[in-house]
Coordinates of N, CA, C and O in Angstrom, one line a residue:
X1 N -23.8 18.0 -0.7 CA -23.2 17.9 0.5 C -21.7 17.4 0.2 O -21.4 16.5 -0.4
X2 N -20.7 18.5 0.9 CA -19.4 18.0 0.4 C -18.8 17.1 1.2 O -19.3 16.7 2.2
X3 N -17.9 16.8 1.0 CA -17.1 16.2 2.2 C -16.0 17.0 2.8 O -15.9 18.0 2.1
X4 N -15.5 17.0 3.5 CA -14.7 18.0 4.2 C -13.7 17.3 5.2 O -14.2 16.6 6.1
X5 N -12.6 17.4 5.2 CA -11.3 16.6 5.7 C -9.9 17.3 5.6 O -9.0 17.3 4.8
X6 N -10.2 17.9 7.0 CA -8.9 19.1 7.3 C -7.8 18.1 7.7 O -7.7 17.4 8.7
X7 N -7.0 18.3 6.3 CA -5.3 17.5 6.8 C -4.8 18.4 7.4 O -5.0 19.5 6.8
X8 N -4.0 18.6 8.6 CA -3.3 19.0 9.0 C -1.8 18.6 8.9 O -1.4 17.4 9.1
X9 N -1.1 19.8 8.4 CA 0.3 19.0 8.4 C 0.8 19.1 6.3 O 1.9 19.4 5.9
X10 N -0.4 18.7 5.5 CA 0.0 18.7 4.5 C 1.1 19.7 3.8 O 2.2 19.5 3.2
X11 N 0.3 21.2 4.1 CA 1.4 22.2 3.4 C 3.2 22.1 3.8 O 4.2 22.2 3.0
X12 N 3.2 21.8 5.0 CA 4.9 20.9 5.8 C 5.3 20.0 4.5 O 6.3 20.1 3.8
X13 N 4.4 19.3 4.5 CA 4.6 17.8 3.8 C 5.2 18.3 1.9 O 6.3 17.8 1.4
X14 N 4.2 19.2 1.3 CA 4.5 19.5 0.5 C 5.6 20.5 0.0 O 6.1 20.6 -1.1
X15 N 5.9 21.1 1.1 CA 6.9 22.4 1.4 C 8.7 21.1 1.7 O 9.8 21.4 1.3
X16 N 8.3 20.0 2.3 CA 9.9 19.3 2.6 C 9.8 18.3 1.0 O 10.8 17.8 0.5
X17 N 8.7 18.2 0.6 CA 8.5 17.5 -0.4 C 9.5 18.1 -1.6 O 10.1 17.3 -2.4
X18 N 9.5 19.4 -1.7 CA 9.6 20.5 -2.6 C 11.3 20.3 -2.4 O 12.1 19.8 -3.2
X19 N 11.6 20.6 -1.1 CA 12.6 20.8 -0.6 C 13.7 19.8 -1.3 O 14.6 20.1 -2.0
X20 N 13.2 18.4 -0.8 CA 13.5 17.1 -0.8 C 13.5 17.3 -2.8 O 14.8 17.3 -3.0
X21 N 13.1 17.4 -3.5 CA 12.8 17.0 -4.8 C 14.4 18.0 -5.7 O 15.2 17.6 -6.5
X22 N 14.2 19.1 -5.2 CA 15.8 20.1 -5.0 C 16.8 19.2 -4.8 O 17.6 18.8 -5.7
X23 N 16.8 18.7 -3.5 CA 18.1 18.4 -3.4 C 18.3 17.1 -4.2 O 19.5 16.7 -4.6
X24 N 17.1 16.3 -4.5 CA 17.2 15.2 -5.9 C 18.0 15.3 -7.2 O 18.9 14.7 -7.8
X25 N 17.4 16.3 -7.5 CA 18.0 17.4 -9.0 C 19.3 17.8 -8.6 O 20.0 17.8 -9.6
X26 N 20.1 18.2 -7.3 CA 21.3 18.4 -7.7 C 22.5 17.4 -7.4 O 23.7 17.5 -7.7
X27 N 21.7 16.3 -6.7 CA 22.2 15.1 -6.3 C 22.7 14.5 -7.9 O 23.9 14.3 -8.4
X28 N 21.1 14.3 -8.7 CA 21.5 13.6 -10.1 C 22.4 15.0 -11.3 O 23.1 14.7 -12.3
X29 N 22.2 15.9 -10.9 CA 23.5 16.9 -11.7 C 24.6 16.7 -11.7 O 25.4 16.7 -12.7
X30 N 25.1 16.7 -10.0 CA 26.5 16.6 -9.9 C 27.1 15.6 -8.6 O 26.1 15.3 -7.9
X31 N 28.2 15.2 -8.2 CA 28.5 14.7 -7.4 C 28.1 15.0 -6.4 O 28.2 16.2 -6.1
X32 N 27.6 14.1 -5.4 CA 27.1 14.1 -4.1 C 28.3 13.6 -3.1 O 29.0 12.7 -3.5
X33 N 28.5 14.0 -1.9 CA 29.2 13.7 -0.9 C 28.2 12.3 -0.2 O 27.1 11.9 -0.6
X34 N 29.0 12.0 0.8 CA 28.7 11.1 1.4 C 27.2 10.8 2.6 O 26.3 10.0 2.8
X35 N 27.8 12.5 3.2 CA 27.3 12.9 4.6 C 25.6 13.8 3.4 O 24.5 13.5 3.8
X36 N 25.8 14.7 2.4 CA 25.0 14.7 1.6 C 23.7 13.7 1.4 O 22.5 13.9 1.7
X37 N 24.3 12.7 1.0 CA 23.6 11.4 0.3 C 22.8 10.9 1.7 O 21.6 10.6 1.6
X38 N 23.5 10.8 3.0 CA 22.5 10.4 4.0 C 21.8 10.9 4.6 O 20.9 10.3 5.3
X39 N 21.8 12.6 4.5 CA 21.1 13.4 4.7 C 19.8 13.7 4.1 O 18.8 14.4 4.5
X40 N 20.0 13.2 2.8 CA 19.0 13.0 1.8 C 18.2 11.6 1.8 O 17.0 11.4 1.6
X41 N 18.9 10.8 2.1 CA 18.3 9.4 3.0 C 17.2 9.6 4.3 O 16.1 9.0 4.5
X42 N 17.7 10.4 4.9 CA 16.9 10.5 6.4 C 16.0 11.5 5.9 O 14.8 11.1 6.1
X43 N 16.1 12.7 5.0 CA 14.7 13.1 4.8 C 13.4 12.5 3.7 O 12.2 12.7 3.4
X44 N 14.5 11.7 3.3 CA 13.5 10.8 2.2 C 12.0 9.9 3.4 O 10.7 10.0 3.4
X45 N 13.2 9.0 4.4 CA 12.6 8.4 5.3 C 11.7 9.2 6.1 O 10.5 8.8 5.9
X46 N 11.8 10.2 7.0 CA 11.0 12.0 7.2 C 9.8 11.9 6.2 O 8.7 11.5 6.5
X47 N 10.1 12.4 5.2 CA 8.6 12.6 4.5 C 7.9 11.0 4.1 O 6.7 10.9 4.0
X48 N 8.6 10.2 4.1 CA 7.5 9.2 3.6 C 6.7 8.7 5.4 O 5.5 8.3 5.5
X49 N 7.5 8.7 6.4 CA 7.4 8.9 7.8 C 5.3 9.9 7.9 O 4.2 9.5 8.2
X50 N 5.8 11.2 7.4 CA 4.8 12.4 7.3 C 3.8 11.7 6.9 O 2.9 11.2 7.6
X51 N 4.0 11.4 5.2 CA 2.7 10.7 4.5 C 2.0 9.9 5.1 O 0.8 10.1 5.3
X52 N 2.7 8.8 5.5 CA 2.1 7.7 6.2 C 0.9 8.3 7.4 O -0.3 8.2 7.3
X53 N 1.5 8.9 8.2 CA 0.9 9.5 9.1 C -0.5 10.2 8.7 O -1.7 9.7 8.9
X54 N 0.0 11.6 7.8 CA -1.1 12.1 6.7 C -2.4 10.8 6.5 O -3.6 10.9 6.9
X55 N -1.8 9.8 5.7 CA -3.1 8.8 5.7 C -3.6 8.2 6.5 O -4.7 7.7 6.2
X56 N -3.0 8.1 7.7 CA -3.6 7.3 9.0 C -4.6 8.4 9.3 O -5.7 8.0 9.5
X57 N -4.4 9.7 9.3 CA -5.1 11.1 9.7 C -6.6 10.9 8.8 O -7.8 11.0 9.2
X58 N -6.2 10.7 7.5 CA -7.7 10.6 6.7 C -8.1 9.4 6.7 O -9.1 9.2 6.0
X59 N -7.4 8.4 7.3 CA -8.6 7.0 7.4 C -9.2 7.1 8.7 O -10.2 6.4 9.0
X60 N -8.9 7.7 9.2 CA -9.4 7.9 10.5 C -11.0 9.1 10.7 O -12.0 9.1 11.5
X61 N -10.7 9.7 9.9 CA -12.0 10.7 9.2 C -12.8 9.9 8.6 O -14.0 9.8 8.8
X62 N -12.0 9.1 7.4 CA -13.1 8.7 6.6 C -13.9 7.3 7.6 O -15.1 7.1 7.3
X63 N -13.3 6.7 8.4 CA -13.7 5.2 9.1 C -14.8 6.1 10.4 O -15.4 5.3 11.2
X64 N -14.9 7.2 10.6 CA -15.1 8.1 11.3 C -16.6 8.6 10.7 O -17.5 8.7 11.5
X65 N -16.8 8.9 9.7 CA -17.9 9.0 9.1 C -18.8 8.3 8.5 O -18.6 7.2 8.0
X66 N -20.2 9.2 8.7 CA -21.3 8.3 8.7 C -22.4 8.1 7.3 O -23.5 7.6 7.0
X67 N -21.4 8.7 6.6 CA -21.9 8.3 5.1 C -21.6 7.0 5.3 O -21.0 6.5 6.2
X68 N -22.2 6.5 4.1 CA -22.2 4.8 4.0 C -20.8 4.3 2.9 O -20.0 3.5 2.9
X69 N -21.5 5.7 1.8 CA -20.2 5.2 0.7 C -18.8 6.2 1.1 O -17.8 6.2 0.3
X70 N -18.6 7.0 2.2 CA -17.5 7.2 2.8 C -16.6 6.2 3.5 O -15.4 5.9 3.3
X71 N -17.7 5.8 4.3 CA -16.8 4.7 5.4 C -16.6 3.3 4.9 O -15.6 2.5 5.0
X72 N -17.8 3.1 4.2 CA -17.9 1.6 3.3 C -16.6 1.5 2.3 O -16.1 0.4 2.2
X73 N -16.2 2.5 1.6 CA -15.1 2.0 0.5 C -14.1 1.8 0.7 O -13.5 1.7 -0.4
X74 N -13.5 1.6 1.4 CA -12.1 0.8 1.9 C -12.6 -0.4 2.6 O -11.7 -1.3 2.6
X75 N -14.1 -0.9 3.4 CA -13.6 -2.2 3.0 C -14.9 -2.8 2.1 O -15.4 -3.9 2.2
X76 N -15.1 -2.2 1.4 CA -15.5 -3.0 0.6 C -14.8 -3.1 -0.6 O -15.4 -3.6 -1.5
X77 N -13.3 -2.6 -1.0 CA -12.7 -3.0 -1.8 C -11.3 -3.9 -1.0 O -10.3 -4.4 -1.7
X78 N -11.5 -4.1 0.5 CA -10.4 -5.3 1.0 C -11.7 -6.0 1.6 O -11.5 -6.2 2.8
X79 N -12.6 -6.4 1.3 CA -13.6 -7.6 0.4 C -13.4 -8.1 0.1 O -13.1 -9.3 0.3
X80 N -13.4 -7.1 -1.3 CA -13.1 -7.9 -2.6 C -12.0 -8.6 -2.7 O -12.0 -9.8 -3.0
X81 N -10.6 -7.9 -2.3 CA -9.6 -8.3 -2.2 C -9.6 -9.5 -1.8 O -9.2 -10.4 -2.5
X82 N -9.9 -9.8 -0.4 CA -9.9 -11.0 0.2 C -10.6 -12.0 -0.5 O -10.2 -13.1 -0.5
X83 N -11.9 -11.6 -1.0 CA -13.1 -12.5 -1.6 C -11.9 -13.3 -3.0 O -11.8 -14.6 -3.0
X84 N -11.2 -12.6 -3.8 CA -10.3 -12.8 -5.2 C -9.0 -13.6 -4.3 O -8.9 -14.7 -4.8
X85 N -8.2 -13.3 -3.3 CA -7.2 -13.7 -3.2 C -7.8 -15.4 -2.7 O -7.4 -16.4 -3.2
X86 N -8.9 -15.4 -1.6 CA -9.3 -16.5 -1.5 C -9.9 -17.5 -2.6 O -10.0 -18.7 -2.4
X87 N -10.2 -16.9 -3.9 CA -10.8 -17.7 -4.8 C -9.5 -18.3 -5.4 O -9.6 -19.4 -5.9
X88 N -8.4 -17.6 -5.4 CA -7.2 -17.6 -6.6 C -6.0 -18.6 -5.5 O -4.9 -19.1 -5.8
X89 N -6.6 -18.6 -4.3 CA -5.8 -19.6 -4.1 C -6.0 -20.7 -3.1 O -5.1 -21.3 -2.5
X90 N -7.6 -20.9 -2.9 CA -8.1 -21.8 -2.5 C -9.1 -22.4 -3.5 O -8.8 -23.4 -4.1
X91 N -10.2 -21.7 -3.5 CA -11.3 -21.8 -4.0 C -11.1 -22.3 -5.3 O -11.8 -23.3 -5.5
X92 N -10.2 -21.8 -6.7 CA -10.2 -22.0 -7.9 C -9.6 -23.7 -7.5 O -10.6 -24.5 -7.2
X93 N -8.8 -24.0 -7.4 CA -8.0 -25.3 -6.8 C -8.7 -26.3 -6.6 O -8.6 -27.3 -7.1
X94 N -9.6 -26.1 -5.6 CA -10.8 -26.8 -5.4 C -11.8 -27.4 -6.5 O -12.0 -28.4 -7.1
X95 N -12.2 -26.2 -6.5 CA -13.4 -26.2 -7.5 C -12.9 -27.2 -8.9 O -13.5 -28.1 -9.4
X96 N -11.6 -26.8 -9.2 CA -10.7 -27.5 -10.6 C -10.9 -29.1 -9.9 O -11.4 -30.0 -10.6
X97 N -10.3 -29.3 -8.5 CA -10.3 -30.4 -8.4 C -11.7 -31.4 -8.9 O -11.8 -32.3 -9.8
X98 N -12.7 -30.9 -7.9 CA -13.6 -31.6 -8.0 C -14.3 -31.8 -9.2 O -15.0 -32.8 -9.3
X99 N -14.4 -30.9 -10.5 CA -14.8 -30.6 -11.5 C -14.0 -32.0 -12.0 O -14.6 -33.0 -12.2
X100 N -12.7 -32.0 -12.1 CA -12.3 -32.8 -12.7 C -12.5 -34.1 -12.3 O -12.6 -35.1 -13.1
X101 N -12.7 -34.2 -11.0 CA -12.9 -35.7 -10.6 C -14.4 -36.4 -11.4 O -14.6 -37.4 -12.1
X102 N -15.4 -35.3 -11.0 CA -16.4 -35.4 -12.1 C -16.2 -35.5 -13.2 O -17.1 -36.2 -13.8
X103 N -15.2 -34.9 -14.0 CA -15.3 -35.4 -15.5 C -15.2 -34.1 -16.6 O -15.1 -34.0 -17.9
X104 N -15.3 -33.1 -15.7 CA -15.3 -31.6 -16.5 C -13.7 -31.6 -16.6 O -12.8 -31.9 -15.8
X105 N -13.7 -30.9 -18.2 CA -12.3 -30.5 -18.9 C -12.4 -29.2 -19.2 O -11.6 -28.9 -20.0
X106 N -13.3 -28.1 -18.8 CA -13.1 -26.8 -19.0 C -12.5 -26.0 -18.1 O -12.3 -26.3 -17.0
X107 N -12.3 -24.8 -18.8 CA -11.7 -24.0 -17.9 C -12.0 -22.8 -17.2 O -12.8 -21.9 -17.6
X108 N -11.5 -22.7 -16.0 CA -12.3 -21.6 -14.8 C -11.5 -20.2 -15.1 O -10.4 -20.5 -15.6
X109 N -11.7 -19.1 -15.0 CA -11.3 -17.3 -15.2 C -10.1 -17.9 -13.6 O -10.0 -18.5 -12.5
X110 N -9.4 -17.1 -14.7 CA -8.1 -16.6 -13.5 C -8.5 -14.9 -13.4 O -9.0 -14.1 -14.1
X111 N -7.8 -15.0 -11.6 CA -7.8 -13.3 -11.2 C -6.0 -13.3 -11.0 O -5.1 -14.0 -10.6
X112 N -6.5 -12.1 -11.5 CA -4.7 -11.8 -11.7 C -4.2 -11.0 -9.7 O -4.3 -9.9 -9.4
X113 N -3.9 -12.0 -9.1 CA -3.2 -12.3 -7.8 C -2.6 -10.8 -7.5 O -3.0 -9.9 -6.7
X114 N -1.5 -10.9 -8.6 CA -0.8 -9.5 -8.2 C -1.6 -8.3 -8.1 O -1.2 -7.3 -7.4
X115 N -2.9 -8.3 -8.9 CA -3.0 -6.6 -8.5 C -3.7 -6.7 -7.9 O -4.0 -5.6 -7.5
X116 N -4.6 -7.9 -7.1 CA -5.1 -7.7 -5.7 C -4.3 -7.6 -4.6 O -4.5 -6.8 -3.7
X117 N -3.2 -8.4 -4.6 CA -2.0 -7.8 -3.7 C -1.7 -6.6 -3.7 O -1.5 -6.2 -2.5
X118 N -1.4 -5.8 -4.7 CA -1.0 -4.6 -4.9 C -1.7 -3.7 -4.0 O -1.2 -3.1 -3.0
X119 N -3.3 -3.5 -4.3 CA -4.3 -3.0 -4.0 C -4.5 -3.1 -2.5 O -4.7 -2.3 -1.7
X120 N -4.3 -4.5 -2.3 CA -4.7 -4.8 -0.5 C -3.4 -4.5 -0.2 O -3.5 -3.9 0.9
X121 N -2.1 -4.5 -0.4 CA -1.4 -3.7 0.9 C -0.9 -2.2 0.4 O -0.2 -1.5 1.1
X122 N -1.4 -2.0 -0.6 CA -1.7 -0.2 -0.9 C -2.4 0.0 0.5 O -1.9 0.5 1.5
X123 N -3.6 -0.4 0.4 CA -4.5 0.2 1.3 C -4.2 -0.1 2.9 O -4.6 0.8 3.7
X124 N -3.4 -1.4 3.4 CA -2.6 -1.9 4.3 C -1.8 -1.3 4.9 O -1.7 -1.4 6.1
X125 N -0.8 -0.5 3.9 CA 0.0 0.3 4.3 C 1.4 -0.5 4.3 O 2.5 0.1 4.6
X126 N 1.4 -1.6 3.9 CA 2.3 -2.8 3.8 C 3.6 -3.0 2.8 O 4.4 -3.9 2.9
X127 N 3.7 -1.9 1.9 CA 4.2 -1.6 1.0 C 5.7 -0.8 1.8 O 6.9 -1.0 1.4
X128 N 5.5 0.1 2.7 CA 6.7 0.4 3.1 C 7.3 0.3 4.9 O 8.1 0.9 5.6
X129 N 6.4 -0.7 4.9 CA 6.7 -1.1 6.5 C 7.9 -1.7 6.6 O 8.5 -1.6 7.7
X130 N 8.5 -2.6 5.2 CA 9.8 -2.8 6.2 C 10.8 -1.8 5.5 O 11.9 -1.9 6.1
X131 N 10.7 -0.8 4.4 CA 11.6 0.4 4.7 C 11.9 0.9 6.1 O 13.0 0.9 6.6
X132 N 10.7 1.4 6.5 CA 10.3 2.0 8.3 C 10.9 1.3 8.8 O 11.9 1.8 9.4
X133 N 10.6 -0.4 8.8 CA 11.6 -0.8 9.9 C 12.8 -0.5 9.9 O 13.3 0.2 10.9
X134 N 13.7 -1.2 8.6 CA 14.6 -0.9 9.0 C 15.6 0.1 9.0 O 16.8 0.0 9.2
X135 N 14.4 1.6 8.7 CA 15.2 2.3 9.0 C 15.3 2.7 10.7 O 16.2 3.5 11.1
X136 N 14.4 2.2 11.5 CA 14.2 2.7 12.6 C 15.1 1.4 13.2 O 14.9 1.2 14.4
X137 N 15.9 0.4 12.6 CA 16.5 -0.4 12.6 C 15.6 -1.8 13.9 O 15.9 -2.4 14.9
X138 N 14.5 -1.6 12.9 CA 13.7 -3.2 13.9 C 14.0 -4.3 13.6 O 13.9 -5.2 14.3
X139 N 14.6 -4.5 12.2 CA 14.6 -5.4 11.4 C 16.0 -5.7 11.3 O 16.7 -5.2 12.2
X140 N 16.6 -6.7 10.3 CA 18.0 -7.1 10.0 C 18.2 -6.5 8.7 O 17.2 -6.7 7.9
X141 N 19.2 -5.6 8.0 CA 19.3 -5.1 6.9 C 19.8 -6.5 6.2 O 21.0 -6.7 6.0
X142 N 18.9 -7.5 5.9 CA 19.0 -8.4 4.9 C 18.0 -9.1 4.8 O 17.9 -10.0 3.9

């Protein structure tokens, strides 16, 4: 049984992607103008705009479906996420304290913070929300 998840939109995506990647290469060959360079800015913003979209389109399939390990794996890996970020900066602290108060001098496994971060706003989508903003200028450019 396969799975099956009609993106609409991708070949667009891939075709300005193409597009977009061209005018990269002549950008870093030779001198770029001004009006160039922002033009290349706003489609940069455009396709990553598209993608975003693109993935909201297949989480929405996949949260949509009634397989278990379809719909189940996104959150059971921001679970985990949460389960690790909570240990790493509550839970370990604790646990150290009281161990110590008791009398224990050993030591507890560290989880490395960053790549649960990484991972939970990969999947969040949190990674280029304040590009978006401020390019749609919600934010303060500082």
């Amino acid at each position: 049984m396969g799975i099956g998840i009609d993106i609409k939109g991708a070949g667009e995506i891939l075709k300005g992607a193409g597009s977009f990647a061209k005018d990269i290469r002549s950008a870093i060959t030779g001198e770029i103008s001004p009006e160039k360079k922002a033009e290349l800015e706003a489609k940069a913003l455009e396709l990553e705009a598209q993608a975003m979209q693109a993935q909201a389109e297949i989480n929405k399939v996949e949260a949509a479906s009634t397989n278990w390990f379809i719909a189940g794996a996104r959150p059971a890996i921001m679970w985990i996420c949460a389960a690790g970020l909570f240990y790493g900066t509550i839970g370990k602290p604790f646990i150290e304290f009281v161990a110590r108060v008791f009398g224990y001098q050993g030591t507890f496994p560290e989880i490395d913070q960053a790549t649960l971060q990484t991972t939970m706003f990969g999947m969040l989508g949190l990674g280029t929300m304040r590009t978006y903003e401020k390019a749609k200028g919600v934010t303060n450019n500082h």
